[in-house]
mmCIF file of C-alpha atoms and ligand atoms in Angstrom:
data_model
loop_
_atom_site.group_PDB
_atom_site.id
_atom_site.type_symbol
_atom_site.label_atom_id
_atom_site.label_comp_id
_atom_site.label_asym_id
_atom_site.label_seq_id
_atom_site.Cartn_x
_atom_site.Cartn_y
_atom_site.Cartn_z
ATOM 1 C CA MET B 3 -67.999 -5.940 -7.218
ATOM 2 C CA SER B 4 -67.808 -4.020 -10.452
ATOM 3 C CA GLN B 5 -69.841 -4.629 -13.632
ATOM 4 C CA MET B 6 -66.708 -5.097 -15.721
ATOM 5 C CA ARG B 7 -66.600 -8.442 -17.536
ATOM 6 C CA SER B 8 -63.214 -8.064 -19.162
ATOM 7 C CA ILE B 9 -60.005 -6.176 -18.594
ATOM 8 C CA THR B 10 -56.850 -5.767 -20.668
ATOM 9 C CA ILE B 11 -53.660 -4.794 -18.876
ATOM 10 C CA THR B 12 -50.003 -4.480 -19.769
ATOM 11 C CA ARG B 13 -48.299 -7.859 -19.330
ATOM 12 C CA PRO B 14 -47.525 -8.215 -15.601
ATOM 13 C CA ASP B 15 -44.391 -9.318 -13.713
ATOM 14 C CA ASP B 16 -44.143 -11.432 -10.565
ATOM 15 C CA TRP B 17 -41.730 -9.770 -8.144
ATOM 16 C CA HIS B 18 -41.474 -12.782 -5.782
ATOM 17 C CA LEU B 19 -41.453 -16.362 -7.046
ATOM 18 C CA HIS B 20 -40.114 -19.795 -6.072
ATOM 19 C CA VAL B 21 -39.644 -22.296 -8.897
ATOM 20 C CA ARG B 22 -37.321 -24.821 -7.170
ATOM 21 C CA ASP B 23 -34.822 -26.604 -9.393
ATOM 22 C CA ASN B 24 -33.941 -29.439 -11.777
ATOM 23 C CA GLU B 25 -36.768 -31.906 -12.463
ATOM 24 C CA TYR B 26 -39.330 -29.657 -10.707
ATOM 25 C CA LEU B 27 -38.863 -26.657 -12.994
ATOM 26 C CA ALA B 28 -40.737 -28.055 -15.991
ATOM 27 C CA ASN B 29 -44.000 -28.341 -14.052
ATOM 28 C CA VAL B 30 -44.055 -24.861 -12.533
ATOM 29 C CA VAL B 31 -42.097 -22.408 -14.718
ATOM 30 C CA PRO B 32 -44.620 -22.653 -17.614
ATOM 31 C CA HIS B 33 -47.473 -21.570 -15.324
ATOM 32 C CA THR B 34 -45.721 -18.313 -14.536
ATOM 33 C CA ALA B 35 -44.302 -17.797 -18.036
ATOM 34 C CA SER B 36 -47.717 -18.109 -19.665
ATOM 35 C CA THR B 37 -48.868 -14.914 -17.940
ATOM 36 C CA PHE B 38 -45.877 -12.998 -16.642
ATOM 37 C CA SER B 39 -43.068 -11.444 -18.625
ATOM 38 C CA ARG B 40 -40.507 -11.531 -15.813
ATOM 39 C CA ALA B 41 -40.198 -12.862 -12.297
ATOM 40 C CA ILE B 42 -37.848 -12.313 -9.403
ATOM 41 C CA ILE B 43 -36.564 -15.818 -8.663
ATOM 42 C CA MET B 44 -35.984 -16.554 -5.003
ATOM 43 C CA PRO B 45 -32.589 -18.108 -4.216
ATOM 44 C CA ASN B 46 -33.537 -20.429 -1.319
ATOM 45 C CA LEU B 47 -32.382 -23.621 -2.981
ATOM 46 C CA ASN B 48 -30.451 -26.265 -1.125
ATOM 47 C CA PRO B 49 -27.605 -25.309 -1.253
ATOM 48 C CA PRO B 50 -28.600 -21.642 -1.627
ATOM 49 C CA VAL B 51 -27.737 -19.380 -4.561
ATOM 50 C CA THR B 52 -25.000 -17.404 -2.856
ATOM 51 C CA SER B 53 -22.856 -16.348 -5.820
ATOM 52 C CA VAL B 54 -23.199 -14.757 -9.232
ATOM 53 C CA GLU B 55 -21.885 -17.940 -10.800
ATOM 54 C CA LEU B 56 -24.537 -20.104 -9.101
ATOM 55 C CA ALA B 57 -27.278 -17.610 -10.006
ATOM 56 C CA LEU B 58 -26.371 -17.610 -13.699
ATOM 57 C CA ALA B 59 -26.212 -21.401 -13.837
ATOM 58 C CA TYR B 60 -29.626 -21.578 -12.125
ATOM 59 C CA ARG B 61 -31.007 -19.061 -14.623
ATOM 60 C CA LYS B 62 -29.943 -21.314 -17.497
ATOM 61 C CA ARG B 63 -31.731 -24.292 -15.956
ATOM 62 C CA ILE B 64 -34.905 -22.203 -15.617
ATOM 63 C CA LEU B 65 -34.698 -21.072 -19.240
ATOM 64 C CA SER B 66 -34.310 -24.650 -20.429
ATOM 65 C CA ALA B 67 -37.551 -25.566 -18.637
ATOM 66 C CA LEU B 68 -39.529 -23.107 -20.771
ATOM 67 C CA PRO B 69 -41.871 -24.347 -23.484
ATOM 68 C CA GLU B 70 -40.762 -23.411 -26.995
ATOM 69 C CA ASN B 71 -41.561 -19.919 -28.193
ATOM 70 C CA THR B 72 -42.149 -18.653 -24.682
ATOM 71 C CA ALA B 73 -40.437 -15.409 -23.818
ATOM 72 C CA PHE B 74 -39.807 -15.198 -20.098
ATOM 73 C CA ASN B 75 -37.047 -13.426 -18.256
ATOM 74 C CA PRO B 76 -36.013 -14.872 -14.877
ATOM 75 C CA LEU B 77 -34.598 -12.039 -12.773
ATOM 76 C CA MET B 78 -31.996 -13.596 -10.511
ATOM 77 C CA VAL B 79 -31.309 -12.871 -6.852
ATOM 78 C CA LEU B 80 -28.339 -13.622 -4.597
ATOM 79 C CA TYR B 81 -28.883 -15.215 -1.198
ATOM 80 C CA LEU B 82 -27.305 -13.054 1.503
ATOM 81 C CA THR B 83 -25.161 -14.798 4.130
ATOM 82 C CA ASN B 84 -23.018 -13.579 7.013
ATOM 83 C CA ASN B 85 -20.094 -13.965 4.597
ATOM 84 C CA THR B 86 -21.339 -12.276 1.420
ATOM 85 C CA THR B 87 -18.416 -10.125 0.259
ATOM 86 C CA THR B 88 -18.522 -6.635 -1.180
ATOM 87 C CA ASP B 89 -16.703 -8.094 -4.203
ATOM 88 C CA GLU B 90 -19.655 -10.407 -4.849
ATOM 89 C CA ILE B 91 -22.026 -7.430 -4.541
ATOM 90 C CA VAL B 92 -20.012 -5.504 -7.129
ATOM 91 C CA LYS B 93 -20.012 -8.542 -9.399
ATOM 92 C CA ALA B 94 -23.778 -8.904 -9.011
ATOM 93 C CA CYS B 95 -24.267 -5.246 -9.888
ATOM 94 C CA ASN B 96 -22.278 -5.645 -13.076
ATOM 95 C CA GLU B 97 -24.327 -8.645 -14.164
ATOM 96 C CA THR B 98 -27.464 -7.649 -16.081
ATOM 97 C CA ASN B 99 -29.374 -10.779 -15.079
ATOM 98 C CA ILE B 100 -29.000 -10.219 -11.326
ATOM 99 C CA HIS B 101 -31.375 -7.738 -9.771
ATOM 100 C CA ALA B 102 -31.331 -8.030 -6.002
ATOM 101 C CA VAL B 103 -30.049 -9.725 -2.854
ATOM 102 C CA LYS B 104 -32.373 -11.653 -0.514
ATOM 103 C CA TYR B 105 -32.084 -11.444 3.240
ATOM 104 C CA TYR B 106 -33.457 -14.469 5.096
ATOM 105 C CA PRO B 107 -33.000 -14.350 8.859
ATOM 106 C CA ALA B 108 -31.386 -17.738 9.621
ATOM 107 C CA GLY B 109 -34.092 -20.283 10.433
ATOM 108 C CA ALA B 110 -37.018 -18.080 9.361
ATOM 109 C CA THR B 111 -38.343 -20.354 6.618
ATOM 110 C CA THR B 112 -37.664 -23.011 3.942
ATOM 111 C CA ASN B 113 -33.917 -23.418 3.296
ATOM 112 C CA SER B 114 -32.919 -20.443 5.420
ATOM 113 C CA ASP B 115 -30.344 -22.231 7.577
ATOM 114 C CA ALA B 116 -27.546 -20.497 5.681
ATOM 115 C CA GLY B 117 -29.263 -17.147 6.205
ATOM 116 C CA VAL B 118 -28.124 -14.195 8.258
ATOM 117 C CA THR B 119 -27.750 -14.628 12.021
ATOM 118 C CA ASP B 120 -27.285 -10.912 12.702
ATOM 119 C CA ILE B 121 -27.766 -8.260 10.034
ATOM 120 C CA LYS B 122 -24.818 -6.334 11.464
ATOM 121 C CA ASN B 123 -22.616 -9.043 9.912
ATOM 122 C CA CYS B 124 -23.774 -7.757 6.539
ATOM 123 C CA TYR B 125 -23.316 -4.023 6.978
ATOM 124 C CA ASP B 126 -20.385 -3.842 4.537
ATOM 125 C CA ALA B 127 -22.436 -5.650 1.900
ATOM 126 C CA LEU B 128 -25.450 -3.397 2.568
ATOM 127 C CA ALA B 129 -23.293 -0.271 2.306
ATOM 128 C CA LYS B 130 -22.048 -1.436 -1.084
ATOM 129 C CA MET B 131 -25.587 -2.230 -2.228
ATOM 130 C CA GLU B 132 -26.730 1.201 -1.095
ATOM 131 C CA GLU B 133 -23.874 2.814 -3.011
ATOM 132 C CA LEU B 134 -24.549 0.815 -6.192
ATOM 133 C CA GLY B 135 -28.364 0.811 -6.046
ATOM 134 C CA LEU B 136 -28.834 -2.967 -5.732
ATOM 135 C CA PRO B 137 -32.110 -3.704 -3.900
ATOM 136 C CA LEU B 138 -32.313 -5.754 -0.690
ATOM 137 C CA LEU B 139 -35.304 -8.091 -0.535
ATOM 138 C CA VAL B 140 -36.329 -8.900 3.002
ATOM 139 C CA HIS B 141 -38.071 -11.837 4.621
ATOM 140 C CA GLY B 142 -39.355 -9.741 7.497
ATOM 141 C CA GLU B 143 -39.788 -12.039 10.467
ATOM 142 C CA VAL B 144 -37.750 -12.484 13.622
ATOM 143 C CA THR B 145 -36.898 -16.067 14.468
ATOM 144 C CA ASP B 146 -36.890 -15.760 18.257
ATOM 145 C CA PRO B 147 -39.045 -18.689 19.477
ATOM 146 C CA ASP B 148 -40.221 -16.522 22.376
ATOM 147 C CA VAL B 149 -41.929 -14.136 19.980
ATOM 148 C CA ASP B 150 -45.435 -15.235 19.055
ATOM 149 C CA VAL B 151 -45.549 -16.436 15.441
ATOM 150 C CA PHE B 152 -48.304 -13.923 14.645
ATOM 151 C CA ASP B 153 -46.163 -11.026 15.916
ATOM 152 C CA ARG B 154 -42.887 -11.871 14.193
ATOM 153 C CA GLU B 155 -43.313 -9.469 11.284
ATOM 154 C CA GLN B 156 -44.144 -6.489 13.471
ATOM 155 C CA VAL B 157 -41.248 -7.203 15.850
ATOM 156 C CA PHE B 158 -38.887 -7.582 12.888
ATOM 157 C CA ILE B 159 -39.919 -4.206 11.491
ATOM 158 C CA ASP B 160 -39.422 -2.438 14.804
ATOM 159 C CA LYS B 161 -36.265 -4.191 15.977
ATOM 160 C CA VAL B 162 -34.380 -5.093 12.792
ATOM 161 C CA LEU B 163 -35.685 -3.268 9.745
ATOM 162 C CA LEU B 164 -36.126 0.208 11.186
ATOM 163 C CA PRO B 165 -32.478 0.435 12.336
ATOM 164 C CA VAL B 166 -31.327 -0.769 8.884
ATOM 165 C CA THR B 167 -33.389 1.883 7.114
ATOM 166 C CA LYS B 168 -31.961 4.538 9.442
ATOM 167 C CA LYS B 169 -28.386 3.422 8.871
ATOM 168 C CA PHE B 170 -28.793 2.991 5.095
ATOM 169 C CA PRO B 171 -31.410 5.574 4.063
ATOM 170 C CA LEU B 172 -30.623 5.248 0.342
ATOM 171 C CA LEU B 173 -30.697 1.441 0.317
ATOM 172 C CA LYS B 174 -33.564 0.182 -1.827
ATOM 173 C CA ILE B 175 -35.543 -2.344 0.203
ATOM 174 C CA VAL B 176 -38.519 -4.528 -0.682
ATOM 175 C CA LEU B 177 -40.298 -5.860 2.376
ATOM 176 C CA GLU B 178 -41.520 -9.106 0.881
ATOM 177 C CA HIS B 179 -44.968 -10.679 1.295
ATOM 178 C CA ILE B 180 -46.264 -8.215 3.872
ATOM 179 C CA THR B 181 -49.016 -9.553 6.096
ATOM 180 C CA THR B 182 -49.942 -6.885 8.639
ATOM 181 C CA LYS B 183 -51.419 -3.423 9.004
ATOM 182 C CA HIS B 184 -48.204 -2.517 10.754
ATOM 183 C CA ALA B 185 -46.128 -3.436 7.683
ATOM 184 C CA ALA B 186 -48.511 -1.600 5.345
ATOM 185 C CA GLU B 187 -48.197 1.534 7.475
ATOM 186 C CA PHE B 188 -44.444 1.209 7.848
ATOM 187 C CA VAL B 189 -43.965 1.053 4.072
ATOM 188 C CA THR B 190 -46.479 3.824 3.402
ATOM 189 C CA ASP B 191 -44.714 6.124 5.842
ATOM 190 C CA SER B 192 -41.142 5.296 4.736
ATOM 191 C CA ASN B 193 -39.152 7.136 2.096
ATOM 192 C CA GLU B 194 -39.400 6.198 -1.588
ATOM 193 C CA ASN B 195 -36.629 3.587 -1.274
ATOM 194 C CA ILE B 196 -38.891 1.233 0.687
ATOM 195 C CA ALA B 197 -41.519 -0.836 -1.126
ATOM 196 C CA ALA B 198 -43.425 -4.083 -0.520
ATOM 197 C CA THR B 199 -44.817 -7.069 -2.363
ATOM 198 C CA ILE B 200 -48.206 -8.556 -1.503
ATOM 199 C CA THR B 201 -49.263 -12.152 -2.227
ATOM 200 C CA PRO B 202 -52.675 -13.302 -3.471
ATOM 201 C CA HIS B 203 -53.147 -15.525 -0.430
ATOM 202 C CA HIS B 204 -52.610 -12.743 2.091
ATOM 203 C CA LEU B 205 -55.185 -10.675 0.174
ATOM 204 C CA LEU B 206 -57.703 -13.534 -0.068
ATOM 205 C CA PHE B 207 -57.569 -15.226 3.325
ATOM 206 C CA ASN B 208 -57.293 -14.568 7.000
ATOM 207 C CA ARG B 209 -55.968 -17.119 9.485
ATOM 208 C CA ASN B 210 -59.346 -18.774 10.019
ATOM 209 C CA VAL B 211 -58.979 -20.597 6.707
ATOM 210 C CA MET B 212 -56.154 -22.729 8.138
ATOM 211 C CA PHE B 213 -58.561 -24.235 10.668
ATOM 212 C CA LYS B 214 -61.877 -24.280 8.795
ATOM 213 C CA GLY B 215 -63.399 -27.717 9.497
ATOM 214 C CA GLY B 216 -60.010 -29.078 10.566
ATOM 215 C CA MET B 217 -56.322 -28.483 9.899
ATOM 216 C CA ASN B 218 -55.663 -27.294 6.365
ATOM 217 C CA PRO B 219 -51.929 -27.562 5.679
ATOM 218 C CA HIS B 220 -52.262 -26.119 2.180
ATOM 219 C CA TYR B 221 -52.953 -22.711 3.721
ATOM 220 C CA TYR B 222 -49.822 -22.823 5.843
ATOM 221 C CA CYS B 223 -47.249 -20.319 4.638
ATOM 222 C CA LEU B 224 -44.724 -17.928 6.121
ATOM 223 C CA PRO B 225 -45.296 -15.278 7.175
ATOM 224 C CA ILE B 226 -48.413 -16.991 8.483
ATOM 225 C CA LEU B 227 -51.875 -15.699 7.549
ATOM 226 C CA LYS B 228 -53.088 -13.047 9.979
ATOM 227 C CA ARG B 229 -56.427 -11.718 11.268
ATOM 228 C CA GLU B 230 -59.078 -10.124 9.070
ATOM 229 C CA MET B 231 -58.117 -6.618 10.171
ATOM 230 C CA HIS B 232 -54.685 -7.119 8.619
ATOM 231 C CA ARG B 233 -56.089 -8.568 5.401
ATOM 232 C CA GLN B 234 -58.283 -5.489 5.051
ATOM 233 C CA ALA B 235 -55.255 -3.230 5.504
ATOM 234 C CA LEU B 236 -53.404 -5.114 2.755
ATOM 235 C CA ILE B 237 -56.354 -4.843 0.364
ATOM 236 C CA ALA B 238 -56.521 -1.129 1.071
ATOM 237 C CA VAL B 239 -52.893 -0.477 0.131
ATOM 238 C CA ALA B 240 -52.805 -2.922 -2.797
ATOM 239 C CA THR B 241 -55.826 -1.259 -4.405
ATOM 240 C CA SER B 242 -54.853 2.296 -3.468
ATOM 241 C CA GLY B 243 -52.685 3.056 -6.495
ATOM 242 C CA ASN B 244 -49.725 3.672 -4.171
ATOM 243 C CA GLN B 245 -46.672 2.692 -6.226
ATOM 244 C CA LYS B 246 -44.832 1.332 -3.180
ATOM 245 C CA PHE B 247 -46.994 -1.810 -3.269
ATOM 246 C CA PHE B 248 -46.750 -4.325 -6.082
ATOM 247 C CA LEU B 249 -47.435 -7.902 -7.098
ATOM 248 C CA GLY B 250 -45.306 -10.748 -5.725
ATOM 249 C CA THR B 251 -47.046 -14.111 -5.517
ATOM 250 C CA ASP B 252 -44.586 -15.978 -3.293
ATOM 251 C CA SER B 253 -45.887 -19.020 -5.143
ATOM 252 C CA ALA B 254 -43.961 -21.728 -3.299
ATOM 253 C CA PRO B 255 -44.455 -25.285 -4.572
ATOM 254 C CA HIS B 256 -43.959 -28.221 -2.230
ATOM 255 C CA ALA B 257 -44.855 -31.815 -3.092
ATOM 256 C CA GLN B 258 -48.153 -33.017 -1.620
ATOM 257 C CA ASP B 259 -46.435 -35.398 0.808
ATOM 258 C CA LYS B 260 -44.278 -32.552 2.169
ATOM 259 C CA LYS B 261 -47.424 -30.537 2.956
ATOM 260 C CA GLU B 262 -49.735 -33.299 4.204
ATOM 261 C CA THR B 263 -47.517 -34.703 6.927
ATOM 262 C CA SER B 264 -46.789 -34.402 10.626
ATOM 263 C CA CYS B 265 -44.431 -31.474 10.109
ATOM 264 C CA GLY B 266 -45.533 -29.809 6.908
ATOM 265 C CA CYS B 267 -43.603 -27.281 4.842
ATOM 266 C CA ALA B 268 -44.671 -23.655 4.570
ATOM 267 C CA GLY B 269 -45.741 -22.498 1.144
ATOM 268 C CA ILE B 270 -48.777 -21.953 -1.061
ATOM 269 C CA TYR B 271 -48.730 -22.657 -4.777
ATOM 270 C CA SER B 272 -50.534 -19.975 -6.790
ATOM 271 C CA ALA B 273 -48.638 -19.698 -10.082
ATOM 272 C CA HIS B 274 -51.349 -21.612 -11.998
ATOM 273 C CA ALA B 275 -53.859 -18.808 -11.395
ATOM 274 C CA ALA B 276 -51.918 -15.895 -9.992
ATOM 275 C CA ILE B 277 -53.239 -12.956 -11.999
ATOM 276 C CA GLU B 278 -56.775 -14.350 -11.868
ATOM 277 C CA LEU B 279 -56.668 -14.527 -8.060
ATOM 278 C CA TYR B 280 -55.496 -10.927 -7.829
ATOM 279 C CA ALA B 281 -58.249 -9.938 -10.288
ATOM 280 C CA GLU B 282 -60.823 -11.457 -7.935
ATOM 281 C CA VAL B 283 -59.494 -9.402 -5.048
ATOM 282 C CA PHE B 284 -59.414 -6.163 -7.020
ATOM 283 C CA ASP B 285 -62.874 -6.834 -8.476
ATOM 284 C CA GLU B 286 -64.302 -7.529 -5.038
ATOM 285 C CA ALA B 287 -62.801 -4.219 -3.852
ATOM 286 C CA ASN B 288 -64.247 -2.399 -6.859
ATOM 287 C CA ALA B 289 -60.729 -1.464 -7.897
ATOM 288 C CA LEU B 290 -60.059 -3.321 -11.148
ATOM 289 C CA ASP B 291 -58.783 -0.029 -12.568
ATOM 290 C CA LYS B 292 -55.907 -0.230 -10.048
ATOM 291 C CA LEU B 293 -54.816 -3.734 -11.043
ATOM 292 C CA GLU B 294 -52.526 -2.692 -13.896
ATOM 293 C CA GLY B 295 -50.355 -0.373 -11.813
ATOM 294 C CA PHE B 296 -49.988 -2.987 -9.072
ATOM 295 C CA ALA B 297 -49.344 -5.911 -11.435
ATOM 296 C CA SER B 298 -47.503 -4.337 -14.352
ATOM 297 C CA PHE B 299 -45.982 -0.934 -13.552
ATOM 298 C CA PHE B 300 -44.907 -0.283 -9.971
ATOM 299 C CA GLY B 301 -42.503 -3.197 -9.580
ATOM 300 C CA ALA B 302 -40.658 -2.426 -12.813
ATOM 301 C CA ASP B 303 -40.449 1.233 -11.847
ATOM 302 C CA PHE B 304 -39.009 0.385 -8.420
ATOM 303 C CA TYR B 305 -36.386 -1.950 -9.892
ATOM 304 C CA GLY B 306 -35.510 0.609 -12.568
ATOM 305 C CA LEU B 307 -36.541 -1.744 -15.373
ATOM 306 C CA PRO B 308 -38.614 -0.875 -18.429
ATOM 307 C CA ARG B 309 -42.338 -1.548 -18.244
ATOM 308 C CA ASN B 310 -43.534 -4.411 -20.444
ATOM 309 C CA THR B 311 -45.062 -3.673 -23.814
ATOM 310 C CA GLY B 312 -47.512 -6.535 -24.583
ATOM 311 C CA THR B 313 -50.887 -7.002 -22.936
ATOM 312 C CA ILE B 314 -53.006 -9.763 -21.431
ATOM 313 C CA THR B 315 -56.779 -9.920 -21.229
ATOM 314 C CA LEU B 316 -58.799 -11.335 -18.364
ATOM 315 C CA GLU B 317 -62.471 -12.219 -18.571
ATOM 316 C CA LYS B 318 -64.998 -12.820 -15.860
ATOM 317 C CA THR B 319 -65.541 -16.510 -16.577
ATOM 318 C CA ASP B 320 -65.736 -19.352 -14.076
ATOM 319 C CA TRP B 321 -63.242 -22.184 -14.424
ATOM 320 C CA GLN B 322 -62.313 -25.061 -12.175
ATOM 321 C CA VAL B 323 -58.811 -25.494 -10.839
ATOM 322 C CA PRO B 324 -57.498 -29.078 -11.195
ATOM 323 C CA ASP B 325 -57.302 -31.158 -8.005
ATOM 324 C CA SER B 326 -53.534 -31.399 -8.496
ATOM 325 C CA TYR B 327 -50.699 -30.845 -10.926
ATOM 326 C CA SER B 328 -47.718 -33.087 -11.637
ATOM 327 C CA PHE B 329 -44.574 -32.163 -9.747
ATOM 328 C CA ALA B 330 -41.814 -34.361 -11.128
ATOM 329 C CA GLN B 331 -42.799 -37.834 -9.816
ATOM 330 C CA GLN B 332 -45.031 -36.281 -7.178
ATOM 331 C CA LYS B 333 -48.126 -34.117 -6.950
ATOM 332 C CA LEU B 334 -48.618 -30.465 -6.268
ATOM 333 C CA ILE B 335 -51.830 -29.213 -4.671
ATOM 334 C CA PRO B 336 -52.575 -25.738 -6.001
ATOM 335 C CA LEU B 337 -54.427 -22.940 -4.275
ATOM 336 C CA ARG B 338 -58.201 -23.427 -4.822
ATOM 337 C CA ALA B 339 -57.660 -27.049 -5.875
ATOM 338 C CA GLY B 340 -60.930 -28.402 -7.320
ATOM 339 C CA GLU B 341 -62.654 -25.068 -6.743
ATOM 340 C CA ILE B 342 -63.906 -22.293 -8.988
ATOM 341 C CA ILE B 343 -62.013 -19.128 -9.931
ATOM 342 C CA HIS B 344 -64.122 -16.319 -11.350
ATOM 343 C CA TRP B 345 -61.584 -14.690 -13.678
ATOM 344 C CA LYS B 346 -59.680 -16.293 -16.517
ATOM 345 C CA LYS B 347 -56.860 -15.160 -18.734
ATOM 346 C CA VAL B 348 -57.947 -15.588 -22.374
HETATM 347 O O1 DOR Z 423 -44.450 -19.945 2.763
HETATM 348 C C1 DOR Z 423 -43.291 -19.787 2.400
HETATM 349 N N1 DOR Z 423 -42.686 -20.619 1.530
HETATM 350 N N2 DOR Z 423 -42.615 -18.755 2.896
HETATM 351 C C2 DOR Z 423 -41.307 -18.590 2.642
HETATM 352 O O2 DOR Z 423 -40.756 -17.649 3.127
HETATM 353 C C3 DOR Z 423 -40.567 -19.572 1.835
HETATM 354 C C4 DOR Z 423 -41.440 -20.291 0.947
HETATM 355 C C5 DOR Z 423 -40.772 -21.528 0.373
HETATM 356 O O3 DOR Z 423 -39.674 -21.417 -0.184
HETATM 357 O O4 DOR Z 423 -41.364 -22.600 0.456
HETATM 358 ZN ZN1 ZN Z 424 -40.863 -16.482 -0.748
#
C-alpha cells in the first residue's frame, strides 16, 4: 500500500461494458458516464446487434439515457455471426461510431445463442477486418461441456485463438476479460496486434469468494473467477505498464431476481465504482503510478483513438456502496453492496 492519498489521472475509458437497453439504460449509463469519457458497448442484446443500422439505433438510445450536460461517447460494436458479410464489415469500417466486432462462441454466455458455431465460418469477415484494421473482440472460452469450466479459457486460447492469430497475423484482437496466467502470458508473448482487457472483479477476487459462507451468486460471472495464482498473474500484468493490457470492466447488470434464483445469470455490476475498485487494486500493489496508462492511455492507443484530455481525481476516502440500485422496476445488486470502498472520485 502506498502513502498516496490522492491521484489525478487523465479521464479514463471503459473498453468493455454492458448497459442493456430501453428502460434499463437510465439506471446504468449515468454511472459509467460520470467517470469515463468513452466505453466499448457490448452488442449481446436480445436480439443481438448484428448490423450497422442496429448499432447506430442502439447508440441513439444510449445517448438519450444520459443526464443533461454529460459528455459520453458510446463506442459501438457489431455482434459477429456465422453469416456476417464482408459488406457489413466494410460498412462498419466506414462508420465513425463503430469500432469493433465481437466474437461470442455460440452458447458461451448471456445472449450468445446467435454467436459463432465455428470461427472458420467467419474467415472471410476476419480477412476483411484484418485488411481494414477493424479490431476483433473475443470472448475467449470454449463451450464444449466436456471441458472443465475452469479450463475453458486456456483451451480456447490453444485450440481456437492461436490458429486465428496464425492465419490473420495483422488482425487486431482484444482478448476480453482475461482470467488466467495462461492468457496473460499468451498476450504478453504475442505480437503488438494482440491486447487484453482486465476486469476489476478478476483483479480483486479469486474463486473462493463465490463460496464464502455459502453460495454467492453475485460473484458468478463468465469467464468464472479462477484460483489465486491466476489473480496474481493478472495483477502483475495490469500493474506492469505493459500497454497490451487495459481497463475493461465487463460491468454486466442483471436484475436481482435473475441473479438470486435457481439458475442465475452470469455477470457482476461494477459501473457504480469501477475506477475506485481498480484504484484499490493498484494501491494494494503499490502501483498507483501505473493506473493512468492502464485506465486512460493504452486502450485508446490500441484502438487508434485520441487520448482523452480532461482529468479525474481520486481520493483515499472510505464510502459505503448502497445495498442496491434501481433497475427499471427491479433492483440491481452492485459489487461490494453495503460494503466500504477505500477510494472515491471527487
Ligand atoms: O459475466 C458475464 N456477463 N460474462 C459475459 O460474458 C456476459 C455478461 C453479460 O452480458 O451478462
Ligand atoms: Zn462482457
